[in-house]
Coordinates of C-alpha atoms and ligand atoms in Angstrom, one line a residue:
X1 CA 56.5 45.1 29.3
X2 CA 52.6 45.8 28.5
X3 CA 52.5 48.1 31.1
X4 CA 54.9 50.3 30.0
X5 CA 52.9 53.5 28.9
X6 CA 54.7 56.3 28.1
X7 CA 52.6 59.2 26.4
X8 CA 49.9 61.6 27.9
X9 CA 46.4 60.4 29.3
X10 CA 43.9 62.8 28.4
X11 CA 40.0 62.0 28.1
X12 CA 40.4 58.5 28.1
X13 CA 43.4 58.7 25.4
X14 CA 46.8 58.2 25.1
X15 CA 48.4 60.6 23.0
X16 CA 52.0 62.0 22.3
X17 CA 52.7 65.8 23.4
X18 CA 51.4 68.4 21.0
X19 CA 55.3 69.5 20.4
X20 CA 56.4 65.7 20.4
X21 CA 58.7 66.2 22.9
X22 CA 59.6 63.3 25.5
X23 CA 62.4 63.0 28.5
X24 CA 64.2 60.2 29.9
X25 CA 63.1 57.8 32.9
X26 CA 66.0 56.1 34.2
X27 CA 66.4 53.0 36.0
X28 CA 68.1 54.1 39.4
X29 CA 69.6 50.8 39.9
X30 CA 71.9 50.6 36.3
X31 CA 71.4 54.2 35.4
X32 CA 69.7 53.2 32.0
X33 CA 67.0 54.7 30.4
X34 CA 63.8 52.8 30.6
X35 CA 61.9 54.7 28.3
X36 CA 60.7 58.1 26.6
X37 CA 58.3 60.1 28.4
X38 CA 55.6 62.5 26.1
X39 CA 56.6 65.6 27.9
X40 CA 53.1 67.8 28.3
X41 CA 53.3 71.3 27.4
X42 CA 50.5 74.3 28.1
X43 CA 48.7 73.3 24.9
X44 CA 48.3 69.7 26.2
X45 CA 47.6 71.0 29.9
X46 CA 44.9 73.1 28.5
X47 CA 43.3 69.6 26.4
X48 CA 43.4 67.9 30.0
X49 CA 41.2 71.0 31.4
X50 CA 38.6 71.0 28.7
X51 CA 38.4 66.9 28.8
X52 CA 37.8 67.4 32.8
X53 CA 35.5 70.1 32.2
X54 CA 33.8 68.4 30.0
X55 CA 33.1 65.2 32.1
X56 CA 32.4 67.1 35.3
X57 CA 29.0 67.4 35.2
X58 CA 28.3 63.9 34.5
X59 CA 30.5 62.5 37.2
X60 CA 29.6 65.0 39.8
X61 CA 26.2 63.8 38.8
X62 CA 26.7 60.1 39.6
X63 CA 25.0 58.6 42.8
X64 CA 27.8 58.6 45.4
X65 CA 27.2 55.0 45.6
X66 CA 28.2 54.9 41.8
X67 CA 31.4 56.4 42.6
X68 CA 31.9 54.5 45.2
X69 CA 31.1 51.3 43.6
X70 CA 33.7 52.4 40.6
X71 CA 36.5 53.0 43.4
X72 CA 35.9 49.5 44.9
X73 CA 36.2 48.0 41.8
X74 CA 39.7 50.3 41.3
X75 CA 40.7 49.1 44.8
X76 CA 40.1 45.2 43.5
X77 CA 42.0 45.4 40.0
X78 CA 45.1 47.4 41.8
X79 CA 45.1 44.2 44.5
X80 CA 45.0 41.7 42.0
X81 CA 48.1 43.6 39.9
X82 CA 49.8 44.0 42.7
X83 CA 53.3 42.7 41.7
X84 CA 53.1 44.5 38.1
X85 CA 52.4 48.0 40.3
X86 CA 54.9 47.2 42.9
X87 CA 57.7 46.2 39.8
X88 CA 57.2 49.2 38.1
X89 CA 57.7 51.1 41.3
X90 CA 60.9 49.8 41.8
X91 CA 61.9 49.8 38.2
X92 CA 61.8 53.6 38.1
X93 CA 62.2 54.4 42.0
X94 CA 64.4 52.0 43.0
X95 CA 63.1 51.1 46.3
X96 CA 63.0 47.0 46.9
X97 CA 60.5 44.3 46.6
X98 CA 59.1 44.6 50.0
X99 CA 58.7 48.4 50.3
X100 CA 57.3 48.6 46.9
X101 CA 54.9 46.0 47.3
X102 CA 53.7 47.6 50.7
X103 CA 53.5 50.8 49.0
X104 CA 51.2 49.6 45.9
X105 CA 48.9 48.2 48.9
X106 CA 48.8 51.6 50.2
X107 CA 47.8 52.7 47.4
X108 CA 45.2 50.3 46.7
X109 CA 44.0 51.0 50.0
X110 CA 42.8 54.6 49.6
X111 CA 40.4 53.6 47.1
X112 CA 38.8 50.9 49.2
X113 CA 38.6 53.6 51.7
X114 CA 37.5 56.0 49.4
X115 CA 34.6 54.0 48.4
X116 CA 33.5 53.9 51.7
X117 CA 33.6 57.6 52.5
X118 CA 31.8 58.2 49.1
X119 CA 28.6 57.4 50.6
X120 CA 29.4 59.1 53.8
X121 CA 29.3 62.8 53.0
X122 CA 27.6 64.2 55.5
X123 CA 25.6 67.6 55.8
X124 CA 23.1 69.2 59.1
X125 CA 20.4 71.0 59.3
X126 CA 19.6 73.4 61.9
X127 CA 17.9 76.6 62.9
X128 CA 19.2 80.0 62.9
X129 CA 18.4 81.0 66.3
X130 CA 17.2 84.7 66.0
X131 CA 15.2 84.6 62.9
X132 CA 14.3 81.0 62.9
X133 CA 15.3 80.4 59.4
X134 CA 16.3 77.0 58.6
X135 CA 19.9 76.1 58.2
X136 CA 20.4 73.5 55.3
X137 CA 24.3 72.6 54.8
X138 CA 25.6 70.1 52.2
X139 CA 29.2 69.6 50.4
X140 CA 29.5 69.8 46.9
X141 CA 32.3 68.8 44.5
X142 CA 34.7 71.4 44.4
X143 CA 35.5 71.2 40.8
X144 CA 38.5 70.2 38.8
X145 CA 41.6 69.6 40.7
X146 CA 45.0 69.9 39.7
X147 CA 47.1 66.6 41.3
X148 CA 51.0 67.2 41.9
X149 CA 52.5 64.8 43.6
X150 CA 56.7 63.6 44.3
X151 CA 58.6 60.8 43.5
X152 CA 59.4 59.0 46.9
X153 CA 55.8 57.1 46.7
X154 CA 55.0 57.4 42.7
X155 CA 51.4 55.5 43.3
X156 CA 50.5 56.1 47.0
X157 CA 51.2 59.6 46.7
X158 CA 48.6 60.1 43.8
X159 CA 46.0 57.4 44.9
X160 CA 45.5 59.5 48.2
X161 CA 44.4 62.4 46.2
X162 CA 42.5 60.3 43.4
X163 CA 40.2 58.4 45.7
X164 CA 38.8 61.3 47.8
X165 CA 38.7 63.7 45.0
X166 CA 37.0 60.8 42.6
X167 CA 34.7 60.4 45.8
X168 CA 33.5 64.2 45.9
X169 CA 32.9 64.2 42.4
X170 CA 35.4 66.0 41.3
X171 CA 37.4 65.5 38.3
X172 CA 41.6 65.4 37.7
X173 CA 44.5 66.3 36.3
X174 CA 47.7 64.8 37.8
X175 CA 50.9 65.9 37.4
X176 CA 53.1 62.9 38.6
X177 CA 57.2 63.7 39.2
X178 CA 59.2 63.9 36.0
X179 CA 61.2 60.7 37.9
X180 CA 58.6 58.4 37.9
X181 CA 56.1 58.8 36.1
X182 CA 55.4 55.0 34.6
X183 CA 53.2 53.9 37.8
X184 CA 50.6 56.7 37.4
X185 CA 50.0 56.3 33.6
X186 CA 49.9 52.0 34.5
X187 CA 47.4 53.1 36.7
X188 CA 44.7 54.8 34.2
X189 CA 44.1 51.5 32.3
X190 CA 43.0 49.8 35.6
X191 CA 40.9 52.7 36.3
X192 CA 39.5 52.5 33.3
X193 CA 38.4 48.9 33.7
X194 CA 37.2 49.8 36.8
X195 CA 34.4 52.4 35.3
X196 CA 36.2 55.8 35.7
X197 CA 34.9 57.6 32.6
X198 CA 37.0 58.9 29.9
X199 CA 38.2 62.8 31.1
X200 CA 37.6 62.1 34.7
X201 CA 41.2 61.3 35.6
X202 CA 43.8 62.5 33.2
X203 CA 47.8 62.3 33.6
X204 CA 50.3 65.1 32.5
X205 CA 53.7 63.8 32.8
X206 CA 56.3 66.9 31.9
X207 CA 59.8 68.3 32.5
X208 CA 58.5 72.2 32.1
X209 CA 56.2 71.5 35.7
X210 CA 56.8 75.1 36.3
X211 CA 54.9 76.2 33.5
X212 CA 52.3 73.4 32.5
X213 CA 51.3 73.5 36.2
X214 CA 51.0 77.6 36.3
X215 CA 49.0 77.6 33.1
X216 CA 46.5 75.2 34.8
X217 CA 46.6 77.5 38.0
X218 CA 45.8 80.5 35.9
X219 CA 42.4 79.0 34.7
X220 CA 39.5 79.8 36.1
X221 CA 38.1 76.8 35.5
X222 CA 40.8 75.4 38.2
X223 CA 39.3 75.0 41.5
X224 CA 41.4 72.7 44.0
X225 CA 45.4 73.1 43.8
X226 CA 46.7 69.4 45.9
X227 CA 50.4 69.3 46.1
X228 CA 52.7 67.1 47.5
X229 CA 56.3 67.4 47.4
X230 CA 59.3 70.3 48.8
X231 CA 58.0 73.6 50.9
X232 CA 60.0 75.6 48.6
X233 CA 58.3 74.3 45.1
X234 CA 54.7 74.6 47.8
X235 CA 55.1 78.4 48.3
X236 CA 55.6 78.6 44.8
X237 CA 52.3 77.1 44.1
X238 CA 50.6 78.8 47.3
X239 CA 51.6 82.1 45.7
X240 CA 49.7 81.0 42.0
X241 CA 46.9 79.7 43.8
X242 CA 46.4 82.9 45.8
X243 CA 46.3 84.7 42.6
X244 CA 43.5 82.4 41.3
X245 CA 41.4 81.9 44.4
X246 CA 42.0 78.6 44.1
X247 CA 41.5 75.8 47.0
X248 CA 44.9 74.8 48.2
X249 CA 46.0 71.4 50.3
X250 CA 49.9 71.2 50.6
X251 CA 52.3 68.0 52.0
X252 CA 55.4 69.6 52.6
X253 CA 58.5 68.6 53.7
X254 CA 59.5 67.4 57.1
X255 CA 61.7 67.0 59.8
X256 CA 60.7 64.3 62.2
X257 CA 62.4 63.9 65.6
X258 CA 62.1 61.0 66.9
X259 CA 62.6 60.2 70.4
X260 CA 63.5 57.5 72.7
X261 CA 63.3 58.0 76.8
X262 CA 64.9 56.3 79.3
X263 CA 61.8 54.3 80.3
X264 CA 61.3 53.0 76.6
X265 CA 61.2 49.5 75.9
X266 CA 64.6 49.5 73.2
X267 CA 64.0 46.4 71.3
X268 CA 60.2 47.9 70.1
X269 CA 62.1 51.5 69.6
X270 CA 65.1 50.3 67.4
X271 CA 62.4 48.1 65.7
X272 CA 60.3 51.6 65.4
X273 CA 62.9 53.2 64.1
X274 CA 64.2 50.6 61.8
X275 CA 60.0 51.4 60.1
X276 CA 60.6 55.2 60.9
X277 CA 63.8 55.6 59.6
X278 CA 64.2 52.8 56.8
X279 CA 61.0 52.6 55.4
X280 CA 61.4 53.5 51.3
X281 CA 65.4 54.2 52.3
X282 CA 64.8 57.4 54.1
X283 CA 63.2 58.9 51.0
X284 CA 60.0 60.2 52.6
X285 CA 58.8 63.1 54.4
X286 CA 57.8 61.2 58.0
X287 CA 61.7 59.6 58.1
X288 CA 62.8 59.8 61.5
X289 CA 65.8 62.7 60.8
X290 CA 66.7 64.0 64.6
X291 CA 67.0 61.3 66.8
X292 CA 67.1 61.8 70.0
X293 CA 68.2 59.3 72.7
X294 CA 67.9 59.5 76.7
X295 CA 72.0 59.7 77.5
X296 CA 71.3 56.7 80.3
X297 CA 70.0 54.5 77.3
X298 CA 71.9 55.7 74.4
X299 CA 75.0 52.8 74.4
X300 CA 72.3 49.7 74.5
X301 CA 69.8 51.4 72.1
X302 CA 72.4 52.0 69.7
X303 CA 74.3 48.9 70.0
X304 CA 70.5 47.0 68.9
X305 CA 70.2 49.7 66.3
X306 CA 73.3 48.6 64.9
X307 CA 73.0 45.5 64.8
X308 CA 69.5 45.5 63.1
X309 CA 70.2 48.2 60.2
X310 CA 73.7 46.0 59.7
X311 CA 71.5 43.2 58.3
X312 CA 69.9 44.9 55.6
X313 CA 71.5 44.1 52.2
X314 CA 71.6 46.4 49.7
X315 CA 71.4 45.9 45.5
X316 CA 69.2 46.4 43.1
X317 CA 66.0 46.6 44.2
X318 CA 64.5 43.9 42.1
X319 CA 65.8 40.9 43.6
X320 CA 63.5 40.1 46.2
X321 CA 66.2 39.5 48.7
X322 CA 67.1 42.8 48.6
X323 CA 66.6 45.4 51.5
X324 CA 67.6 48.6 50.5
X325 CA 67.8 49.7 46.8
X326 CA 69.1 52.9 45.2
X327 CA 68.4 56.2 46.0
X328 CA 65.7 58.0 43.3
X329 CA 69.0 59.6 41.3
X330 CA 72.3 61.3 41.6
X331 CA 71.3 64.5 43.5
X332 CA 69.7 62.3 46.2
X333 CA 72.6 60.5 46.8
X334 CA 75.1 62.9 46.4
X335 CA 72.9 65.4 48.8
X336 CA 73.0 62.2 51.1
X337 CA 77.0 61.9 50.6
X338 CA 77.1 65.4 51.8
X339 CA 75.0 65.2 55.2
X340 CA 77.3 62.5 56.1
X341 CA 80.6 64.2 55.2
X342 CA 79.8 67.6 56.8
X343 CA 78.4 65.9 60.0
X344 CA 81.4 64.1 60.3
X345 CA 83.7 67.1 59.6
X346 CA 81.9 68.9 62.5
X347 CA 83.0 65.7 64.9
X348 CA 80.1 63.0 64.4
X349 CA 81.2 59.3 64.8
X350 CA 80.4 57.0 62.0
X351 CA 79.4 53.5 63.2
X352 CA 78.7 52.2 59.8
X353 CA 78.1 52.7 56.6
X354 CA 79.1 56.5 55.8
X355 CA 80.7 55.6 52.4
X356 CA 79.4 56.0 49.1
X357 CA 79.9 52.6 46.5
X358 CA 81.7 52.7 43.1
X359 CA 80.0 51.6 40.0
X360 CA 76.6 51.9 38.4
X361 CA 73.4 52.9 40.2
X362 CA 72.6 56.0 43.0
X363 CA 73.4 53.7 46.6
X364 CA 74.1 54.5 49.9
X365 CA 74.4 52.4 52.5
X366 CA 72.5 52.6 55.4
X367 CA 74.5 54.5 58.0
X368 CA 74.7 55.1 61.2
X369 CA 76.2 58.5 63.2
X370 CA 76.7 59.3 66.8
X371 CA 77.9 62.7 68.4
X372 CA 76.2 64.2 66.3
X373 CA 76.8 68.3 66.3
X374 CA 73.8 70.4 67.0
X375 CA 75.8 72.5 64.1
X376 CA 75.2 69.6 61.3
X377 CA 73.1 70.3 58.4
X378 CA 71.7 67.0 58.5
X379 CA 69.4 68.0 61.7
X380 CA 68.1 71.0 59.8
X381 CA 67.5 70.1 56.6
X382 CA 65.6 66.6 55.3
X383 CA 67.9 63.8 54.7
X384 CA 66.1 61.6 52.7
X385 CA 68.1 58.9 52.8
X386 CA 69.4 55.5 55.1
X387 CA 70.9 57.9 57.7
X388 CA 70.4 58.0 61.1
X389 CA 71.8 61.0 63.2
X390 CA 71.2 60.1 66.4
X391 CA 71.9 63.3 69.6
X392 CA 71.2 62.2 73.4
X393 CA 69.4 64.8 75.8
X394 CA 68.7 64.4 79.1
X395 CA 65.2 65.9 80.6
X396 CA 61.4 66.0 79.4
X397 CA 61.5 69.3 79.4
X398 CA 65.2 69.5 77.2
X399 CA 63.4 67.1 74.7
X400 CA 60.2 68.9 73.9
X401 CA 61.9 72.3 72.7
X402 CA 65.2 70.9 70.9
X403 CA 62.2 68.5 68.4
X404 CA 59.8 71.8 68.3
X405 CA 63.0 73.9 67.5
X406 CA 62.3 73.2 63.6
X407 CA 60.4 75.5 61.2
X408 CA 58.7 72.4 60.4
X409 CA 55.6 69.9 62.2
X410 CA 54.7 67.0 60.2
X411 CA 55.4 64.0 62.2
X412 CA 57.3 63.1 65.8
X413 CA 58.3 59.9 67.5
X414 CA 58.0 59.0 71.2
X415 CA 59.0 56.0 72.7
X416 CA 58.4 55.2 76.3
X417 CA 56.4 52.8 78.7
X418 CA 54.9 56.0 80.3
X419 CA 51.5 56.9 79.1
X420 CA 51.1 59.9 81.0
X421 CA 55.1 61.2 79.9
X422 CA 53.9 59.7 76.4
X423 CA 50.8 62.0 76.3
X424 CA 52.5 65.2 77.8
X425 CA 55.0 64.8 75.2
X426 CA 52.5 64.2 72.3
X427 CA 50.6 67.1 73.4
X428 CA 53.4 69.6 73.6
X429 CA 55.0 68.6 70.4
X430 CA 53.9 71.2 67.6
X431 CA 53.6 68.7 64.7
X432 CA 50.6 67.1 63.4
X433 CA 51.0 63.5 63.9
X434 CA 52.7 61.7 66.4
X435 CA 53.9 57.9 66.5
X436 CA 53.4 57.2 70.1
X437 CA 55.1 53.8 70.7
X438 CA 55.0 53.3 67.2
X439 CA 57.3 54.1 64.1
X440 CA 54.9 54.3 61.3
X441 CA 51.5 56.7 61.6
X442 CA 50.3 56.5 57.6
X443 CA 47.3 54.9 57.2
X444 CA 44.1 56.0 54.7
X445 CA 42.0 56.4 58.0
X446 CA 44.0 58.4 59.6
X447 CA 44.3 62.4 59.0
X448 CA 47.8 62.8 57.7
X449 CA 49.5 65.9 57.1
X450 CA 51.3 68.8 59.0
X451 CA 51.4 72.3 60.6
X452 CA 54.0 75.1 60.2
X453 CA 55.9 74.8 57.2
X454 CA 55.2 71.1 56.8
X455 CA 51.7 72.2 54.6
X456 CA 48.1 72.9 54.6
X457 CA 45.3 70.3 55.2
X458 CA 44.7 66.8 55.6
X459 CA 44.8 63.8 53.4
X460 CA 42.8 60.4 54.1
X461 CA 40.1 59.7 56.4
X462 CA 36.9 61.7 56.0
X463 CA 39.1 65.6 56.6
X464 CA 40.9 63.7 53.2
X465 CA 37.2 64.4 51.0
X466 CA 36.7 68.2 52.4
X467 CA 39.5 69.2 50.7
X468 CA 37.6 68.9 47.2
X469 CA 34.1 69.9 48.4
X470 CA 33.0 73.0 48.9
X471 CA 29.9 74.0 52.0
X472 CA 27.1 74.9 50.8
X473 CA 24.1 76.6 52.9
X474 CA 20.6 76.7 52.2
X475 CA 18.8 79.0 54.4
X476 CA 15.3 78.5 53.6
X477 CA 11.9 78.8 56.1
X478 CA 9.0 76.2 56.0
Ligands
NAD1 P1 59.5 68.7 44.5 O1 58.9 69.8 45.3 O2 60.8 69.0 43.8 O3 58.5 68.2 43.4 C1 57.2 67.7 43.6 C2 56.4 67.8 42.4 O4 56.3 69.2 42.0 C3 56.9 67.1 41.2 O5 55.9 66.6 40.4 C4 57.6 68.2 40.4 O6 57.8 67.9 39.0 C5 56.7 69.4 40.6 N1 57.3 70.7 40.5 C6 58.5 71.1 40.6 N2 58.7 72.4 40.4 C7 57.4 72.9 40.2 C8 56.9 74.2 39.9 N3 57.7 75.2 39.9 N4 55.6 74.3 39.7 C9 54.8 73.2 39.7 N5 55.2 71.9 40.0 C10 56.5 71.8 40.2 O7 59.6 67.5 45.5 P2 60.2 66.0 45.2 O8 61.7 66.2 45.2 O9 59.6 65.3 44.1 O10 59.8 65.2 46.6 C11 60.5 65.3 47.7 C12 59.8 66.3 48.7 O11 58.4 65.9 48.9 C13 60.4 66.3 50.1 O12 60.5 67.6 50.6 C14 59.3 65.5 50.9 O13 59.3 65.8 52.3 C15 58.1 66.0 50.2 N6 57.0 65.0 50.5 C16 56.0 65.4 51.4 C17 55.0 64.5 51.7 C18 53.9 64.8 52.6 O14 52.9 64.2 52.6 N7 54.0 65.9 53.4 C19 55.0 63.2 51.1 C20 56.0 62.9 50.2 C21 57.0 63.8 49.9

C-alpha cells in the first residue's frame, strides 16, 4: 500500500529515527504486524522543534486567508481519499467500514471548518474608562504546539487540533498513539499537496512518549501543550507544563451517564444509545457508560435495546458488512472481559453477549447487563468497549445526583419528551456537554470538551482557535 509510511515527518521529510529504532503496529483483527514504526527519540523530538521554529515566522506571517485557503484545500484532498483514510483506520484500529469512514469525514471536517474560522479571529477596541486610553486587543499565534493525541480516533483526534492551531498560525509537532500511528503520517503527504509548508506540521511517532514528549515540554521554545487521551497520563503532562509555563488544553477521560425518563420516546432513545454507546465499539471518551433507565420503562426499553444491538455482526472490520470490529488490542479487551465478569460476580444479569471469542484478533461482543450493582467497577471506571450497564432509578431528583456522583463531566445523555424536565436536567448536570434527545454531541462547531477531571478547554468551534492564540493589548491614546 502507497500509503503506508512508516518513518518520522520532520520539516517536510521523512526520515528514520536518529537511533534506527522502530516498534510494531499490529493489525487488531489477525494480530499481525502491519509494519515497523521509526520510533522518535529526544534527538529527533528536538529536530521537530527547530524545523517548527524555524517555519513559524513565515506561517504566522501568512494572511489568514492564506491559511485558510491551504486548509480548504486539506479539507478537499482528505474528502476525495476518503476510503484510503478510512482503510487505514480500520487496518490499525480495527473499527469497521462505517465508523471509520464517518470518522475520516470528521476529520476532514475540522479543516473545512478551520478555514472558515481562519479569517474570523476577532479582536475590540475600547476605551479605558478613567484615563481614557484606548484599548486595542488582538490574538496572536501562540507559538509551537506540542499535539498528543489517543488511539480510539487516530485522524479525528489530531485533525481537531491541526486545523485550529494551523488556523492561528501556529506551527506542530504531533505525537500520535504508538497504536496507530499510520493515519497521521498518511495524512502529511495530503497536507503537503494542500500547501502546508515544510516544518509547519511535523509527526513524532514513538514508544518512549514519556520522554520524547517531556523533552519537548522542557523547551522554552514550547508554548501550547494539547493532549488528548487518559486523566492519569493528563496530570502527568499538567504537572511538566506547569513547570514550563506552557499553555495547556486537556480531553480527558469520561464517564457519560446516559439517561432515559419515563416520558422518553424509547424507539429514538435505544436508537440514541445504539450512537452513544456503539459508535467506534465503545472505545471513546463520550460512550454512554452508566445508564440509567426510569424503572416504569426499563422492561420495554431494554427489550428494543436488545433487539437492536443483537443485529450487529461482528468480524473483521474490513468487510464492509461488518458492524463491530476488534477492540484496539489485548489490554482493551481483556480490561473489557473483566467489567463484565466482576459485574456479574456482584449479581448483574447478562442478556447477551458477555463472552469473550476464541481465536485470532481482540473481539468482544456487544453485550448487554441488567441489575447492575452500584458496587461494579464498570460504573466507575471507563469501559471502552460494546457494553452497556444499564441501573433503573426512579425520581428527577434521584437521577441528577447518582450521574453527577462521578469525579468526572465530559458528556451526559437525557432522553425525554419534556423540555422543561429536559432543560432542568441539562442544567443541573455538572458535565460539559449534554445530548438532549440526542445520542451523539461531536461536531467541529460545537465546543467539545469537559469539566472536573474530564480536562481543560475546548476543541472546535471558534473557543477550539483560543487555545493557540494568545491576547494581546495595545493601550495606546490618539
Ligand atoms: P493514553 O493517555 O494512554 O495515551 C494518550 C497519548 O499519550 C498517546 O499518544 C500516548 O502514547 C501518550 N502518552 C502516554 N504516556 C505518556 C507520557 N507519560 N507522556 C506523554 N505522552 C504520553 O490514552 P489512550 O489509551 O491512548 O486513549 C484512551 C483515553 O483517551 C481514554 O481515557 C479516553 O477517555 C481518552 N480520550 C479522551 C477524549 C476527549 O476528547 N476527552 C477523546 C478520545 C479519548
Amino acid at each position: 500500500m502507497k500509503e503506508l509510511k512508516n518513518q518520522l515527518y520532520i520539516n517536510g521529510e521523512w526520515r528514520p529515527a536518529s537511533d534506527g529504532g522502530t516498534f510494531q503496529v499490529l493489525d487488531p483483527a489477525t494480530e499481525k504486524v502491519i509494519t515497523n514504526v521509526a520510533s522518535g527519540t529526544v534527538d529527533d523530538a528536538m529536530l521537530c522543534l527547530k524545523a517548527a521554529e524555524d517555519a513559524f515566522p513565515l506561517w504566522a506571517s501568512k494572511s489568514p486567508r492564506e491559511r485558510g485557503e491551504i486548509l480548504r484545500k486539506a479539507f478537499e484532498l482528505i474528502t476525495e481519499k476518503l476510503d484510503i483514510i478510512s482503510n487505514l483506520i480500520t487496518l490499525e484500529n480495527g473499527k469497521g467500514a462505517s465508523d471509520a469512514i464517518g470518522e475520516a469525514r470528521y476529520a476532514a471536517e475540522f479543516f473545512r471548518w478551520y478555514a472558515e474560522e481562519a479569517v474570523r479571529s476577532e479582536g475590540h477596541l475600547g476605551m479605558a474608562p478613567s484615563t481614557g486610553a484606548r484599548v486595542l486587543v488582538h490574538q496572536k499565534p501562540a507559538g509551537i504546539s506540542v499535539l498528543v493525541t489517543p488511539w480510539n480516533y487516530p485522524a479525528a483526534m489530531g485533525a481537531r487540533k491541526i486545523g485550529p492551531a494551523l488556523a492561528a498560525g501556529c506551527p506542530v509537532i504531533i505525537k500520535p498513539a504508538s497504536e496507530t500511528p499510520l493515519t497521521m503520517l498518511a495524512l502529511m503527504p495530503i497536507l503537503e499537496k494542500a500547501g502546508v509548508p515544510p516544518g509547519v506540521v511535523n509527526v513524532l511517532p514513538s514508544r518512549s512518549s514519556g520522554s520524547v514528549v517531556g523533552a519537548i515540554l522542557r523547551d522554552r521554545r514550547t508554548k501550547v501543550v494539547s493532549f488528548t487521551g487518559s486523566t492519569e497520563v493528563g496530570r502527568q503532562i499538567l504537572h511538566a507544563a506547569a513547570d514550563n509555563v506552557i499553555k495547556p488544553a486537556m480531553e480527558l477521560g469520561g464517564n457519560a451517564p446516559f439517561i432515559v425518563c419515563e416520558d422518553a420516546n424509547l424507539e429514538a432513545a435505544a436508537d440514541g444509545l445504539m450512537v452513544a454507546k456503539m459508535r467506534n465499539l465503545g472505545e471513546a471518551c463520550t460512550a454512554a457508560n452508566r445508564i440509567y433507565v426510569h424503572e416504569n420503562v426499563e422492561l420495554e426499553f431494554v427489550e428494543r435495546f436488545i433487539k437492536k444491538m443483537a443485529k450487529l455482526k461482528m468480524g473483521n472490520g474490513s468487510d464492509a458488512s461488518i458492524d463491530v470490529g476488534p477492540l484496539v488490542n489485548a489490554e482493551t479487551r481483556d480490561k473489557v472481559d473483566y467489567f463484565v465478569r466482576d459485574a456479574v460476580s456482584k449479581g448483574a444479569k447478562i442478556n447477551l453477549g458477555g463472552k469473550k471469542p476464541e481465536g485470532k484478533g481482540f473481539f468482544y461482543p456487544p453485550t448487554v447487563l441488567t441489575n447492575v450493582p452500584d458496587s461494579a467497577d464498570c460504573l466507575s471506571d471507563e469501559i471502552f468497549g460494546p457494553v452497556a450497564a444499564i441501573q433503573t432509578f426512579n425520581s428527577e431528583m434521584e437521577i441528577i445526583e447518582r450521574a453527577n456522583n462521578t469525579e468526572y463531566g465530559l458528556v451526559a445523555y437525557v432522553y425525554t419528551t419534556d423540555l422543561k424536565r429536559g432543560m432542568n436536567i441539562s442544567e443541573n448536570l455538572e458535565f460539559g456537554m449534554i445530548g438532549l434527545n440526542r445520542g451523539l454531541v461531536s461536531d467541529p462547531a460545537a465546543p467539545f470538551g469537559g469539566v472536573k477531571q474530564s480536562g481543560l478547554g475546548r476543541e472546535g468551534s471558534k473557543e477550539g482557535m483560543l487555545e493557540f492564540q494568545e491576547t494581546q493589548y495595545i493601550s495606546t491614546e490618539w
